[in-house]
Amino acid sequence: MLNDRGESPSLPARGLAVGVFDLFHVGHLRYLQFIRARCRTLVVAVTSDAIVLEKKQRPTAVSEAHRIEIVRGLGWVDEVLPQPASLDDADAAERWLTALSIDHVFIGDDWRGSARWRTLEPRLSALGIGLSWTPRTMEVSTTALRQHIQHGCKE
């Protein structure tokens, strides 16, 4: 039986996507579309400017407010919010995922096996929060776009 949105009730109720979404591109779009098809409510946590600066030691090209507006503007994302804390802080991550009533977290496959997720995965499991890895769009990345903008096309 499908619900009023044509979705199976067996899908996780609240799925979470986390990302910077700087220089929004087709890889970001496909990531969110992949997750949208796998949960009834899609919650997107956009990594804050402060977290990006701390972790990557450089600012984003697009402000946090504009990145949130871009993701919200897709129209099929149910909730968009600034990421409350770094996922490297497992205690804080547990608190905000629980506060948001997240049932399932979807993360890009490029993070599989990282120290962050080796720590978080068993903690999420203990809370009853599922974790799935999403495929990466290989032909595009924000890093490649930044390099293209900085150095021009070298085809």
PDB file of C-alpha atoms in Angstrom:
ATOM      1  CA  MET A   1       0.000   0.000   0.000  1.00  0.00           C
ATOM      2  CA  LEU A   2       1.327   3.438  -0.907  1.00  0.00           C
ATOM      3  CA  ASN A   3       0.782   6.612   1.092  1.00  0.00           C
ATOM      4  CA  ASP A   4      -0.733   9.828  -0.318  1.00  0.00           C
ATOM      5  CA  ARG A   5       2.651  10.770  -1.875  1.00  0.00           C
ATOM      6  CA  GLY A   6       2.885   7.419  -3.654  1.00  0.00           C
ATOM      7  CA  GLU A   7       5.590   6.141  -1.284  1.00  0.00           C
ATOM      8  CA  SER A   8       5.931   2.824   0.460  1.00  0.00           C
ATOM      9  CA  PRO A   9       5.357   3.054   4.222  1.00  0.00           C
ATOM     10  CA  SER A  10       8.365   0.735   4.620  1.00  0.00           C
ATOM     11  CA  LEU A  11      10.688   3.628   3.700  1.00  0.00           C
ATOM     12  CA  PRO A  12      12.411   5.366   6.630  1.00  0.00           C
ATOM     13  CA  ALA A  13      10.170   8.159   7.894  1.00  0.00           C
ATOM     14  CA  ARG A  14      12.888  10.820   8.224  1.00  0.00           C
ATOM     15  CA  GLY A  15      16.012  10.553   6.113  1.00  0.00           C
ATOM     16  CA  LEU A  16      18.935  12.929   6.521  1.00  0.00           C
ATOM     17  CA  ALA A  17      21.341  14.206   3.895  1.00  0.00           C
ATOM     18  CA  VAL A  18      24.347  16.217   5.043  1.00  0.00           C
ATOM     19  CA  GLY A  19      26.525  18.316   2.781  1.00  0.00           C
ATOM     20  CA  VAL A  20      28.252  21.586   2.105  1.00  0.00           C
ATOM     21  CA  PHE A  21      26.518  22.021  -1.290  1.00  0.00           C
ATOM     22  CA  ASP A  22      28.992  24.728  -2.328  1.00  0.00           C
ATOM     23  CA  LEU A  23      28.850  25.608  -6.043  1.00  0.00           C
ATOM     24  CA  PHE A  24      25.725  23.420  -6.304  1.00  0.00           C
ATOM     25  CA  HIS A  25      26.130  20.990  -9.222  1.00  0.00           C
ATOM     26  CA  VAL A  26      24.595  17.861 -10.766  1.00  0.00           C
ATOM     27  CA  GLY A  27      26.408  15.602  -8.270  1.00  0.00           C
ATOM     28  CA  HIS A  28      24.621  17.373  -5.422  1.00  0.00           C
ATOM     29  CA  LEU A  29      21.322  17.089  -7.286  1.00  0.00           C
ATOM     30  CA  ARG A  30      21.748  13.352  -7.897  1.00  0.00           C
ATOM     31  CA  TYR A  31      22.775  12.777  -4.252  1.00  0.00           C
ATOM     32  CA  LEU A  32      19.603  14.452  -3.006  1.00  0.00           C
ATOM     33  CA  GLN A  33      17.401  12.739  -5.627  1.00  0.00           C
ATOM     34  CA  PHE A  34      18.839   9.349  -4.619  1.00  0.00           C
ATOM     35  CA  ILE A  35      17.964  10.020  -0.977  1.00  0.00           C
ATOM     36  CA  ARG A  36      14.545  11.544  -1.753  1.00  0.00           C
ATOM     37  CA  ALA A  37      13.554   8.230  -3.369  1.00  0.00           C
ATOM     38  CA  ARG A  38      14.536   6.339  -0.213  1.00  0.00           C
ATOM     39  CA  CYS A  39      12.709   8.165   2.585  1.00  0.00           C
ATOM     40  CA  ARG A  40       9.298   9.677   3.240  1.00  0.00           C
ATOM     41  CA  THR A  41      10.632  12.969   4.636  1.00  0.00           C
ATOM     42  CA  LEU A  42      13.916  14.390   3.352  1.00  0.00           C
ATOM     43  CA  VAL A  43      15.790  16.530   5.867  1.00  0.00           C
ATOM     44  CA  VAL A  44      18.925  18.273   4.591  1.00  0.00           C
ATOM     45  CA  ALA A  45      21.561  19.649   6.953  1.00  0.00           C
ATOM     46  CA  VAL A  46      23.708  22.176   5.096  1.00  0.00           C
ATOM     47  CA  THR A  47      27.174  22.390   6.630  1.00  0.00           C
ATOM     48  CA  SER A  48      27.651  25.807   8.209  1.00  0.00           C
ATOM     49  CA  ASP A  49      30.254  28.312   7.056  1.00  0.00           C
ATOM     50  CA  ALA A  50      31.958  27.982  10.466  1.00  0.00           C
ATOM     51  CA  ILE A  51      32.275  24.180  10.229  1.00  0.00           C
ATOM     52  CA  VAL A  52      33.581  24.388   6.645  1.00  0.00           C
ATOM     53  CA  LEU A  53      36.179  26.993   7.603  1.00  0.00           C
ATOM     54  CA  GLU A  54      37.289  24.917  10.604  1.00  0.00           C
ATOM     55  CA  LYS A  55      37.517  21.612   8.695  1.00  0.00           C
ATOM     56  CA  LYS A  56      38.702  22.750   5.251  1.00  0.00           C
ATOM     57  CA  GLN A  57      40.664  25.839   6.300  1.00  0.00           C
ATOM     58  CA  ARG A  58      39.011  27.900   3.557  1.00  0.00           C
ATOM     59  CA  PRO A  59      35.693  29.666   3.140  1.00  0.00           C
ATOM     60  CA  THR A  60      32.916  28.471   0.875  1.00  0.00           C
ATOM     61  CA  ALA A  61      32.372  30.218  -2.453  1.00  0.00           C
ATOM     62  CA  VAL A  62      28.650  30.532  -1.706  1.00  0.00           C
ATOM     63  CA  SER A  63      27.382  31.731   1.683  1.00  0.00           C
ATOM     64  CA  GLU A  64      25.592  29.421   4.090  1.00  0.00           C
ATOM     65  CA  ALA A  65      22.344  31.381   3.703  1.00  0.00           C
ATOM     66  CA  HIS A  66      22.474  31.106  -0.097  1.00  0.00           C
ATOM     67  CA  ARG A  67      23.367  27.393  -0.014  1.00  0.00           C
ATOM     68  CA  ILE A  68      20.355  26.784   2.247  1.00  0.00           C
ATOM     69  CA  GLU A  69      18.142  28.819  -0.094  1.00  0.00           C
ATOM     70  CA  ILE A  70      19.352  26.830  -3.126  1.00  0.00           C
ATOM     71  CA  VAL A  71      18.582  23.470  -1.480  1.00  0.00           C
ATOM     72  CA  ARG A  72      15.224  24.709  -0.168  1.00  0.00           C
ATOM     73  CA  GLY A  73      14.416  25.975  -3.676  1.00  0.00           C
ATOM     74  CA  LEU A  74      14.481  22.455  -5.090  1.00  0.00           C
ATOM     75  CA  GLY A  75      10.886  22.159  -3.904  1.00  0.00           C
ATOM     76  CA  TRP A  76      10.986  18.463  -3.030  1.00  0.00           C
ATOM     77  CA  VAL A  77      13.204  18.767   0.047  1.00  0.00           C
ATOM     78  CA  ASP A  78      10.969  18.742   3.122  1.00  0.00           C
ATOM     79  CA  GLU A  79      13.242  20.452   5.652  1.00  0.00           C
ATOM     80  CA  VAL A  80      16.512  22.372   5.288  1.00  0.00           C
ATOM     81  CA  LEU A  81      18.576  23.563   8.219  1.00  0.00           C
ATOM     82  CA  PRO A  82      22.123  24.583   9.013  1.00  0.00           C
ATOM     83  CA  GLN A  83      24.136  21.634  10.308  1.00  0.00           C
ATOM     84  CA  PRO A  84      24.138  22.221  14.087  1.00  0.00           C
ATOM     85  CA  ALA A  85      27.548  20.652  14.824  1.00  0.00           C
ATOM     86  CA  SER A  86      30.368  18.802  13.127  1.00  0.00           C
ATOM     87  CA  LEU A  87      29.828  15.090  12.600  1.00  0.00           C
ATOM     88  CA  ASP A  88      33.362  14.647  13.954  1.00  0.00           C
ATOM     89  CA  ASP A  89      31.884  15.391  17.396  1.00  0.00           C
ATOM     90  CA  ALA A  90      30.032  12.104  17.889  1.00  0.00           C
ATOM     91  CA  ASP A  91      28.283  13.197  21.100  1.00  0.00           C
ATOM     92  CA  ALA A  92      26.958  16.386  19.488  1.00  0.00           C
ATOM     93  CA  ALA A  93      25.965  14.449  16.347  1.00  0.00           C
ATOM     94  CA  GLU A  94      23.983  11.978  18.450  1.00  0.00           C
ATOM     95  CA  ARG A  95      22.190  14.838  20.193  1.00  0.00           C
ATOM     96  CA  TRP A  96      21.134  16.696  17.059  1.00  0.00           C
ATOM     97  CA  LEU A  97      20.188  13.582  15.086  1.00  0.00           C
ATOM     98  CA  THR A  98      18.018  12.460  18.004  1.00  0.00           C
ATOM     99  CA  ALA A  99      16.502  15.944  18.429  1.00  0.00           C
ATOM    100  CA  LEU A 100      15.545  15.932  14.731  1.00  0.00           C
ATOM    101  CA  SER A 101      13.983  12.435  15.058  1.00  0.00           C
ATOM    102  CA  ILE A 102      16.134  11.139  12.197  1.00  0.00           C
ATOM    103  CA  ASP A 103      15.498   7.485  11.274  1.00  0.00           C
ATOM    104  CA  HIS A 104      18.148   7.083   8.589  1.00  0.00           C
ATOM    105  CA  VAL A 105      21.317   8.926   7.571  1.00  0.00           C
ATOM    106  CA  PHE A 106      22.518   8.854   3.961  1.00  0.00           C
ATOM    107  CA  ILE A 107      26.187   9.650   3.349  1.00  0.00           C
ATOM    108  CA  GLY A 108      28.316   9.758   0.215  1.00  0.00           C
ATOM    109  CA  ASP A 109      30.238   6.555  -0.417  1.00  0.00           C
ATOM    110  CA  ASP A 110      33.520   8.496  -0.409  1.00  0.00           C
ATOM    111  CA  TRP A 111      33.181   8.732   3.413  1.00  0.00           C
ATOM    112  CA  ARG A 112      32.922   4.945   3.890  1.00  0.00           C
ATOM    113  CA  GLY A 113      35.625   3.659   6.236  1.00  0.00           C
ATOM    114  CA  SER A 114      36.606   7.119   7.481  1.00  0.00           C
ATOM    115  CA  ALA A 115      37.445   7.582  11.170  1.00  0.00           C
ATOM    116  CA  ARG A 116      34.323   9.736  11.532  1.00  0.00           C
ATOM    117  CA  TRP A 117      31.984   7.021  10.309  1.00  0.00           C
ATOM    118  CA  ARG A 118      33.811   4.158  12.035  1.00  0.00           C
ATOM    119  CA  THR A 119      32.969   6.055  15.242  1.00  0.00           C
ATOM    120  CA  LEU A 120      29.440   7.149  14.333  1.00  0.00           C
ATOM    121  CA  GLU A 121      28.102   4.018  12.644  1.00  0.00           C
ATOM    122  CA  PRO A 122      27.860   1.824  15.785  1.00  0.00           C
ATOM    123  CA  ARG A 123      26.519   4.737  17.828  1.00  0.00           C
ATOM    124  CA  LEU A 124      23.765   5.390  15.274  1.00  0.00           C
ATOM    125  CA  SER A 125      22.945   1.697  15.157  1.00  0.00           C
ATOM    126  CA  ALA A 126      22.578   1.643  18.964  1.00  0.00           C
ATOM    127  CA  LEU A 127      20.070   4.507  18.637  1.00  0.00           C
ATOM    128  CA  GLY A 128      18.112   2.656  15.942  1.00  0.00           C
ATOM    129  CA  ILE A 129      19.236   5.109  13.235  1.00  0.00           C
ATOM    130  CA  GLY A 130      20.047   3.449   9.924  1.00  0.00           C
ATOM    131  CA  LEU A 131      22.996   4.383   7.710  1.00  0.00           C
ATOM    132  CA  SER A 132      23.295   4.011   3.945  1.00  0.00           C
ATOM    133  CA  TRP A 133      26.051   4.941   1.535  1.00  0.00           C
ATOM    134  CA  THR A 134      25.124   6.855  -1.603  1.00  0.00           C
ATOM    135  CA  PRO A 135      26.886   6.597  -4.967  1.00  0.00           C
ATOM    136  CA  ARG A 136      29.212   9.403  -5.995  1.00  0.00           C
ATOM    137  CA  THR A 137      28.770  11.228  -9.305  1.00  0.00           C
ATOM    138  CA  MET A 138      32.277  10.716 -10.655  1.00  0.00           C
ATOM    139  CA  GLU A 139      32.242  13.233 -13.502  1.00  0.00           C
ATOM    140  CA  VAL A 140      31.822  16.323 -11.313  1.00  0.00           C
ATOM    141  CA  SER A 141      32.979  17.641  -7.949  1.00  0.00           C
ATOM    142  CA  THR A 142      33.111  20.977  -6.193  1.00  0.00           C
ATOM    143  CA  THR A 143      36.913  20.674  -6.047  1.00  0.00           C
ATOM    144  CA  ALA A 144      37.079  20.239  -9.833  1.00  0.00           C
ATOM    145  CA  LEU A 145      34.740  23.207 -10.341  1.00  0.00           C
ATOM    146  CA  ARG A 146      36.899  25.374  -8.046  1.00  0.00           C
ATOM    147  CA  GLN A 147      40.013  24.416 -10.007  1.00  0.00           C
ATOM    148  CA  HIS A 148      38.270  25.106 -13.298  1.00  0.00           C
ATOM    149  CA  ILE A 149      37.203  28.556 -12.077  1.00  0.00           C
ATOM    150  CA  GLN A 150      40.664  29.360 -10.694  1.00  0.00           C
ATOM    151  CA  HIS A 151      42.716  28.067 -13.616  1.00  0.00           C
ATOM    152  CA  GLY A 152      40.340  28.077 -16.554  1.00  0.00           C
ATOM    153  CA  CYS A 153      39.419  25.193 -18.805  1.00  0.00           C
ATOM    154  CA  LYS A 154      42.406  23.018 -19.815  1.00  0.00           C
ATOM    155  CA  GLU A 155      40.621  20.578 -22.123  1.00  0.00           C
TER     156      GLU A 155
END
